Amino acid sequence: MDGSAVVPADEAIWVSRAKEGDQAAFEAIFQHYERQIYGFIYRMMGNAEDASDLTQECFIRAYRALSQTSDDLNISAWLHRIASNACLDVLRRRQRIRWLPWEAHKHEHLLHGRPMDDPERQALSQETQATVHQVLQQMSPRNRMALILREFEGMSCEDIGQVMGLSRSAVKSVLFRAREEFRRTYRRLEEASRS
């Protein structure tokens, strides 16, 4: 895939073409969403190898299932749903939920990051990222997923609901609880680091 394919403003056209078997249309969807899905999976799984494998698996599943989708498909939410299911499948198989420290400096180019010129600012940013991911590691998987979808992926409550299979009001409740869990865990880590 050469990267020249671009998803037009009206994704419905590309989805429709891809459903009819147009390889170029699916390639355009892949090119448009690959980095976003990789970033989401990387945050959920915590390592590049899993993220790469599961991103590929996600798009294979999407390709196979696309013909059975409705005409009003929200492709972003649908791909995130496939990705979250793929992550949960792997985590269940491993019989434990894990989250390895995020090595953002190694994958910044894949995760919409931009380099910083100020070394002090960069050090603070890396420290903050490490703290955030340490907190996320200790959160429940459901709360962690909701927070990642909202804060890292910038999804709306409706889209998060589609990904997680929840109503809009349920998403708001989960996000409220997730933020509370994040605050409690963050404070606990701060207090532990001071003592």
PDB file of C-alpha atoms in Angstrom:
ATOM      1  CA  MET A   1       0.000   0.000   0.000  1.00  0.00           C
ATOM      2  CA  ASP A   2       1.621   3.169  -1.224  1.00  0.00           C
ATOM      3  CA  GLY A   3      -0.063   5.699   1.069  1.00  0.00           C
ATOM      4  CA  SER A   4      -1.484   7.701  -1.833  1.00  0.00           C
ATOM      5  CA  ALA A   5      -5.067   6.659  -1.128  1.00  0.00           C
ATOM      6  CA  VAL A   6      -7.022   9.217   0.880  1.00  0.00           C
ATOM      7  CA  VAL A   7     -10.459   8.740   2.398  1.00  0.00           C
ATOM      8  CA  PRO A   8     -12.738  11.494   1.087  1.00  0.00           C
ATOM      9  CA  ALA A   9     -14.909  13.670   3.304  1.00  0.00           C
ATOM     10  CA  ASP A  10     -17.845  11.415   2.521  1.00  0.00           C
ATOM     11  CA  GLU A  11     -16.624   8.104   3.944  1.00  0.00           C
ATOM     12  CA  ALA A  12     -19.933   6.523   3.046  1.00  0.00           C
ATOM     13  CA  ILE A  13     -18.800   6.427  -0.586  1.00  0.00           C
ATOM     14  CA  TRP A  14     -15.625   4.548   0.324  1.00  0.00           C
ATOM     15  CA  VAL A  15     -17.492   2.173   2.616  1.00  0.00           C
ATOM     16  CA  SER A  16     -20.040   1.504  -0.119  1.00  0.00           C
ATOM     17  CA  ARG A  17     -17.311   0.850  -2.687  1.00  0.00           C
ATOM     18  CA  ALA A  18     -15.345  -1.351  -0.291  1.00  0.00           C
ATOM     19  CA  LYS A  19     -18.496  -3.360   0.493  1.00  0.00           C
ATOM     20  CA  GLU A  20     -18.811  -4.004  -3.249  1.00  0.00           C
ATOM     21  CA  GLY A  21     -15.278  -5.423  -3.302  1.00  0.00           C
ATOM     22  CA  ASP A  22     -13.343  -2.346  -4.467  1.00  0.00           C
ATOM     23  CA  GLN A  23      -9.799  -3.019  -3.168  1.00  0.00           C
ATOM     24  CA  ALA A  24      -8.709   0.607  -3.651  1.00  0.00           C
ATOM     25  CA  ALA A  25     -11.593   1.805  -1.480  1.00  0.00           C
ATOM     26  CA  PHE A  26     -10.651  -0.551   1.362  1.00  0.00           C
ATOM     27  CA  GLU A  27      -7.004   0.437   0.951  1.00  0.00           C
ATOM     28  CA  ALA A  28      -8.036   4.093   1.333  1.00  0.00           C
ATOM     29  CA  ILE A  29      -9.894   3.264   4.544  1.00  0.00           C
ATOM     30  CA  PHE A  30      -6.872   1.304   5.784  1.00  0.00           C
ATOM     31  CA  GLN A  31      -4.469   4.156   4.991  1.00  0.00           C
ATOM     32  CA  HIS A  32      -6.721   6.671   6.719  1.00  0.00           C
ATOM     33  CA  TYR A  33      -7.271   4.682   9.944  1.00  0.00           C
ATOM     34  CA  GLU A  34      -4.159   2.516  10.365  1.00  0.00           C
ATOM     35  CA  ARG A  35      -2.222   4.949  12.599  1.00  0.00           C
ATOM     36  CA  GLN A  36      -5.267   5.762  14.725  1.00  0.00           C
ATOM     37  CA  ILE A  37      -6.108   2.088  15.301  1.00  0.00           C
ATOM     38  CA  TYR A  38      -2.447   1.238  15.949  1.00  0.00           C
ATOM     39  CA  GLY A  39      -2.263   4.009  18.557  1.00  0.00           C
ATOM     40  CA  PHE A  40      -5.414   2.804  20.295  1.00  0.00           C
ATOM     41  CA  ILE A  41      -4.220  -0.812  20.372  1.00  0.00           C
ATOM     42  CA  TYR A  42      -0.757   0.238  21.536  1.00  0.00           C
ATOM     43  CA  ARG A  43      -2.267   2.116  24.468  1.00  0.00           C
ATOM     44  CA  MET A  44      -4.443  -0.856  25.387  1.00  0.00           C
ATOM     45  CA  MET A  45      -1.743  -3.528  25.043  1.00  0.00           C
ATOM     46  CA  GLY A  46       1.385  -1.587  25.961  1.00  0.00           C
ATOM     47  CA  ASN A  47       3.819  -2.898  23.372  1.00  0.00           C
ATOM     48  CA  ALA A  48       4.628  -2.453  19.693  1.00  0.00           C
ATOM     49  CA  GLU A  49       4.601  -6.142  18.742  1.00  0.00           C
ATOM     50  CA  ASP A  50       1.047  -6.700  19.983  1.00  0.00           C
ATOM     51  CA  ALA A  51      -0.051  -3.392  18.479  1.00  0.00           C
ATOM     52  CA  SER A  52       1.327  -4.281  15.074  1.00  0.00           C
ATOM     53  CA  ASP A  53      -0.133  -7.804  15.084  1.00  0.00           C
ATOM     54  CA  LEU A  54      -3.537  -6.711  16.369  1.00  0.00           C
ATOM     55  CA  THR A  55      -3.755  -3.772  13.968  1.00  0.00           C
ATOM     56  CA  GLN A  56      -3.275  -6.209  11.110  1.00  0.00           C
ATOM     57  CA  GLU A  57      -5.822  -8.595  12.665  1.00  0.00           C
ATOM     58  CA  CYS A  58      -8.302  -5.742  13.097  1.00  0.00           C
ATOM     59  CA  PHE A  59      -8.193  -4.804   9.423  1.00  0.00           C
ATOM     60  CA  ILE A  60      -8.418  -8.444   8.331  1.00  0.00           C
ATOM     61  CA  ARG A  61     -11.549  -8.848  10.476  1.00  0.00           C
ATOM     62  CA  ALA A  62     -12.926  -5.577   9.096  1.00  0.00           C
ATOM     63  CA  TYR A  63     -12.322  -6.651   5.512  1.00  0.00           C
ATOM     64  CA  ARG A  64     -14.083  -9.961   6.076  1.00  0.00           C
ATOM     65  CA  ALA A  65     -17.077  -8.430   7.885  1.00  0.00           C
ATOM     66  CA  LEU A  66     -17.555  -5.245   5.870  1.00  0.00           C
ATOM     67  CA  SER A  67     -20.100  -6.774   3.497  1.00  0.00           C
ATOM     68  CA  GLN A  68     -22.439  -7.516   6.429  1.00  0.00           C
ATOM     69  CA  THR A  69     -22.472  -3.960   7.805  1.00  0.00           C
ATOM     70  CA  SER A  70     -25.288  -1.436   7.515  1.00  0.00           C
ATOM     71  CA  ASP A  71     -25.210   1.428   5.038  1.00  0.00           C
ATOM     72  CA  ASP A  72     -24.992   4.045   7.804  1.00  0.00           C
ATOM     73  CA  LEU A  73     -21.815   2.517   9.277  1.00  0.00           C
ATOM     74  CA  ASN A  74     -19.664   4.769  11.476  1.00  0.00           C
ATOM     75  CA  ILE A  75     -16.371   3.343  10.228  1.00  0.00           C
ATOM     76  CA  SER A  76     -14.221   4.848  13.000  1.00  0.00           C
ATOM     77  CA  ALA A  77     -16.375   3.500  15.836  1.00  0.00           C
ATOM     78  CA  TRP A  78     -16.711   0.149  14.046  1.00  0.00           C
ATOM     79  CA  LEU A  79     -12.935  -0.228  13.606  1.00  0.00           C
ATOM     80  CA  HIS A  80     -12.346   0.739  17.246  1.00  0.00           C
ATOM     81  CA  ARG A  81     -14.920  -1.865  18.303  1.00  0.00           C
ATOM     82  CA  ILE A  82     -13.109  -4.544  16.293  1.00  0.00           C
ATOM     83  CA  ALA A  83      -9.790  -3.394  17.777  1.00  0.00           C
ATOM     84  CA  SER A  84     -11.102  -3.404  21.349  1.00  0.00           C
ATOM     85  CA  ASN A  85     -12.536  -6.897  20.884  1.00  0.00           C
ATOM     86  CA  ALA A  86      -9.220  -8.113  19.445  1.00  0.00           C
ATOM     87  CA  CYS A  87      -7.362  -6.653  22.448  1.00  0.00           C
ATOM     88  CA  LEU A  88      -9.769  -8.208  24.938  1.00  0.00           C
ATOM     89  CA  ASP A  89      -9.522 -11.585  23.164  1.00  0.00           C
ATOM     90  CA  VAL A  90      -5.737 -11.585  23.561  1.00  0.00           C
ATOM     91  CA  LEU A  91      -5.901 -10.400  27.156  1.00  0.00           C
ATOM     92  CA  ARG A  92      -8.422 -13.116  28.029  1.00  0.00           C
ATOM     93  CA  ARG A  93      -6.228 -15.756  26.400  1.00  0.00           C
ATOM     94  CA  ARG A  94      -3.318 -14.606  28.498  1.00  0.00           C
ATOM     95  CA  GLN A  95      -5.508 -14.928  31.618  1.00  0.00           C
ATOM     96  CA  ARG A  96      -4.353 -11.609  32.911  1.00  0.00           C
ATOM     97  CA  ILE A  97      -4.622  -7.949  32.102  1.00  0.00           C
ATOM     98  CA  ARG A  98      -1.280  -6.270  31.675  1.00  0.00           C
ATOM     99  CA  TRP A  99      -0.090  -2.862  30.704  1.00  0.00           C
ATOM    100  CA  LEU A 100       3.599  -2.374  30.092  1.00  0.00           C
ATOM    101  CA  PRO A 101       5.171   1.048  30.503  1.00  0.00           C
ATOM    102  CA  TRP A 102       4.519   3.055  27.397  1.00  0.00           C
ATOM    103  CA  GLU A 103       7.639   3.774  25.370  1.00  0.00           C
ATOM    104  CA  ALA A 104       6.242   6.872  23.661  1.00  0.00           C
ATOM    105  CA  HIS A 105       9.633   8.083  22.486  1.00  0.00           C
ATOM    106  CA  LYS A 106       9.983   4.964  20.306  1.00  0.00           C
ATOM    107  CA  HIS A 107       6.536   5.299  18.722  1.00  0.00           C
ATOM    108  CA  GLU A 108       5.840   9.024  18.754  1.00  0.00           C
ATOM    109  CA  HIS A 109       5.837   9.169  14.945  1.00  0.00           C
ATOM    110  CA  LEU A 110       2.998   6.635  14.881  1.00  0.00           C
ATOM    111  CA  LEU A 111       0.892   8.223  17.591  1.00  0.00           C
ATOM    112  CA  HIS A 112       0.296  11.716  16.237  1.00  0.00           C
ATOM    113  CA  GLY A 113       3.021  13.138  18.459  1.00  0.00           C
ATOM    114  CA  ARG A 114       5.243  16.031  17.519  1.00  0.00           C
ATOM    115  CA  PRO A 115       8.831  16.491  18.632  1.00  0.00           C
ATOM    116  CA  MET A 116       9.596  19.181  21.197  1.00  0.00           C
ATOM    117  CA  ASP A 117      12.621  21.459  20.919  1.00  0.00           C
ATOM    118  CA  ASP A 118      12.797  22.352  24.626  1.00  0.00           C
ATOM    119  CA  PRO A 119      14.606  19.544  26.536  1.00  0.00           C
ATOM    120  CA  GLU A 120      13.099  20.589  29.891  1.00  0.00           C
ATOM    121  CA  ARG A 121       9.595  20.560  28.445  1.00  0.00           C
ATOM    122  CA  GLN A 122      10.286  17.208  26.800  1.00  0.00           C
ATOM    123  CA  ALA A 123      11.515  15.724  30.106  1.00  0.00           C
ATOM    124  CA  LEU A 124       8.404  16.967  31.921  1.00  0.00           C
ATOM    125  CA  SER A 125       6.213  15.588  29.153  1.00  0.00           C
ATOM    126  CA  GLN A 126       7.888  12.173  29.346  1.00  0.00           C
ATOM    127  CA  GLU A 127       7.539  12.166  33.133  1.00  0.00           C
ATOM    128  CA  THR A 128       3.866  13.085  32.838  1.00  0.00           C
ATOM    129  CA  GLN A 129       3.300  10.378  30.217  1.00  0.00           C
ATOM    130  CA  ALA A 130       4.971   7.805  32.449  1.00  0.00           C
ATOM    131  CA  THR A 131       2.791   8.829  35.403  1.00  0.00           C
ATOM    132  CA  VAL A 132      -0.400   8.779  33.330  1.00  0.00           C
ATOM    133  CA  HIS A 133       0.358   5.332  32.011  1.00  0.00           C
ATOM    134  CA  GLN A 134       1.294   4.061  35.450  1.00  0.00           C
ATOM    135  CA  VAL A 135      -2.122   5.236  36.643  1.00  0.00           C
ATOM    136  CA  LEU A 136      -3.873   3.697  33.622  1.00  0.00           C
ATOM    137  CA  GLN A 137      -2.089   0.402  34.296  1.00  0.00           C
ATOM    138  CA  GLN A 138      -3.771   0.180  37.680  1.00  0.00           C
ATOM    139  CA  MET A 139      -7.285   1.013  36.459  1.00  0.00           C
ATOM    140  CA  SER A 140      -9.993  -1.499  35.613  1.00  0.00           C
ATOM    141  CA  PRO A 141      -9.913  -2.492  31.907  1.00  0.00           C
ATOM    142  CA  ARG A 142     -13.389  -1.058  31.250  1.00  0.00           C
ATOM    143  CA  ASN A 143     -12.598   2.325  32.801  1.00  0.00           C
ATOM    144  CA  ARG A 144      -9.184   2.386  31.128  1.00  0.00           C
ATOM    145  CA  MET A 145     -10.727   1.708  27.707  1.00  0.00           C
ATOM    146  CA  ALA A 146     -13.377   4.407  28.112  1.00  0.00           C
ATOM    147  CA  LEU A 147     -10.791   6.971  29.199  1.00  0.00           C
ATOM    148  CA  ILE A 148      -8.419   6.098  26.342  1.00  0.00           C
ATOM    149  CA  LEU A 149     -11.210   6.361  23.784  1.00  0.00           C
ATOM    150  CA  ARG A 150     -12.286   9.754  25.131  1.00  0.00           C
ATOM    151  CA  GLU A 151      -9.004  11.415  26.087  1.00  0.00           C
ATOM    152  CA  PHE A 152      -6.498   9.859  23.676  1.00  0.00           C
ATOM    153  CA  GLU A 153      -8.744   9.101  20.702  1.00  0.00           C
ATOM    154  CA  GLY A 154     -11.051  12.104  21.155  1.00  0.00           C
ATOM    155  CA  MET A 155     -14.212  10.084  20.561  1.00  0.00           C
ATOM    156  CA  SER A 156     -17.691  11.340  21.348  1.00  0.00           C
ATOM    157  CA  CYS A 157     -19.891   9.561  23.900  1.00  0.00           C
ATOM    158  CA  GLU A 158     -21.966   8.169  21.028  1.00  0.00           C
ATOM    159  CA  ASP A 159     -18.898   6.698  19.320  1.00  0.00           C
ATOM    160  CA  ILE A 160     -17.574   5.282  22.591  1.00  0.00           C
ATOM    161  CA  GLY A 161     -20.990   3.705  23.105  1.00  0.00           C
ATOM    162  CA  GLN A 162     -20.740   2.024  19.722  1.00  0.00           C
ATOM    163  CA  VAL A 163     -17.252   0.726  20.500  1.00  0.00           C
ATOM    164  CA  MET A 164     -18.112  -0.529  23.983  1.00  0.00           C
ATOM    165  CA  GLY A 165     -21.706  -1.580  23.319  1.00  0.00           C
ATOM    166  CA  LEU A 166     -23.183   0.952  25.756  1.00  0.00           C
ATOM    167  CA  SER A 167     -25.838   3.655  25.657  1.00  0.00           C
ATOM    168  CA  ARG A 168     -24.778   7.309  25.697  1.00  0.00           C
ATOM    169  CA  SER A 169     -25.856   7.688  29.334  1.00  0.00           C
ATOM    170  CA  ALA A 170     -23.976   4.526  30.322  1.00  0.00           C
ATOM    171  CA  VAL A 171     -20.845   5.906  28.641  1.00  0.00           C
ATOM    172  CA  LYS A 172     -21.170   9.118  30.646  1.00  0.00           C
ATOM    173  CA  SER A 173     -21.429   7.074  33.857  1.00  0.00           C
ATOM    174  CA  VAL A 174     -18.420   4.946  32.936  1.00  0.00           C
ATOM    175  CA  LEU A 175     -16.403   8.072  32.077  1.00  0.00           C
ATOM    176  CA  PHE A 176     -17.362   9.668  35.395  1.00  0.00           C
ATOM    177  CA  ARG A 177     -16.265   6.555  37.303  1.00  0.00           C
ATOM    178  CA  ALA A 178     -13.116   6.280  35.165  1.00  0.00           C
ATOM    179  CA  ARG A 179     -12.101   9.856  35.934  1.00  0.00           C
ATOM    180  CA  GLU A 180     -12.766   9.293  39.637  1.00  0.00           C
ATOM    181  CA  GLU A 181     -10.681   6.101  39.587  1.00  0.00           C
ATOM    182  CA  PHE A 182      -7.928   7.957  37.726  1.00  0.00           C
ATOM    183  CA  ARG A 183      -7.906  10.785  40.332  1.00  0.00           C
ATOM    184  CA  ARG A 184      -7.842   8.366  43.289  1.00  0.00           C
ATOM    185  CA  THR A 185      -5.047   6.306  41.772  1.00  0.00           C
ATOM    186  CA  TYR A 186      -3.051   9.401  40.814  1.00  0.00           C
ATOM    187  CA  ARG A 187      -3.321  10.827  44.346  1.00  0.00           C
ATOM    188  CA  ARG A 188      -2.304   7.491  45.853  1.00  0.00           C
ATOM    189  CA  LEU A 189       0.788   7.344  43.615  1.00  0.00           C
ATOM    190  CA  GLU A 190       1.661  10.970  44.428  1.00  0.00           C
ATOM    191  CA  GLU A 191       1.417  10.285  48.170  1.00  0.00           C
ATOM    192  CA  ALA A 192       3.493   7.127  47.842  1.00  0.00           C
ATOM    193  CA  SER A 193       6.223   8.979  45.936  1.00  0.00           C
ATOM    194  CA  ARG A 194       6.438  11.664  48.654  1.00  0.00           C
ATOM    195  CA  SER A 195       6.927   9.195  51.495  1.00  0.00           C
TER     196      SER A 195
END
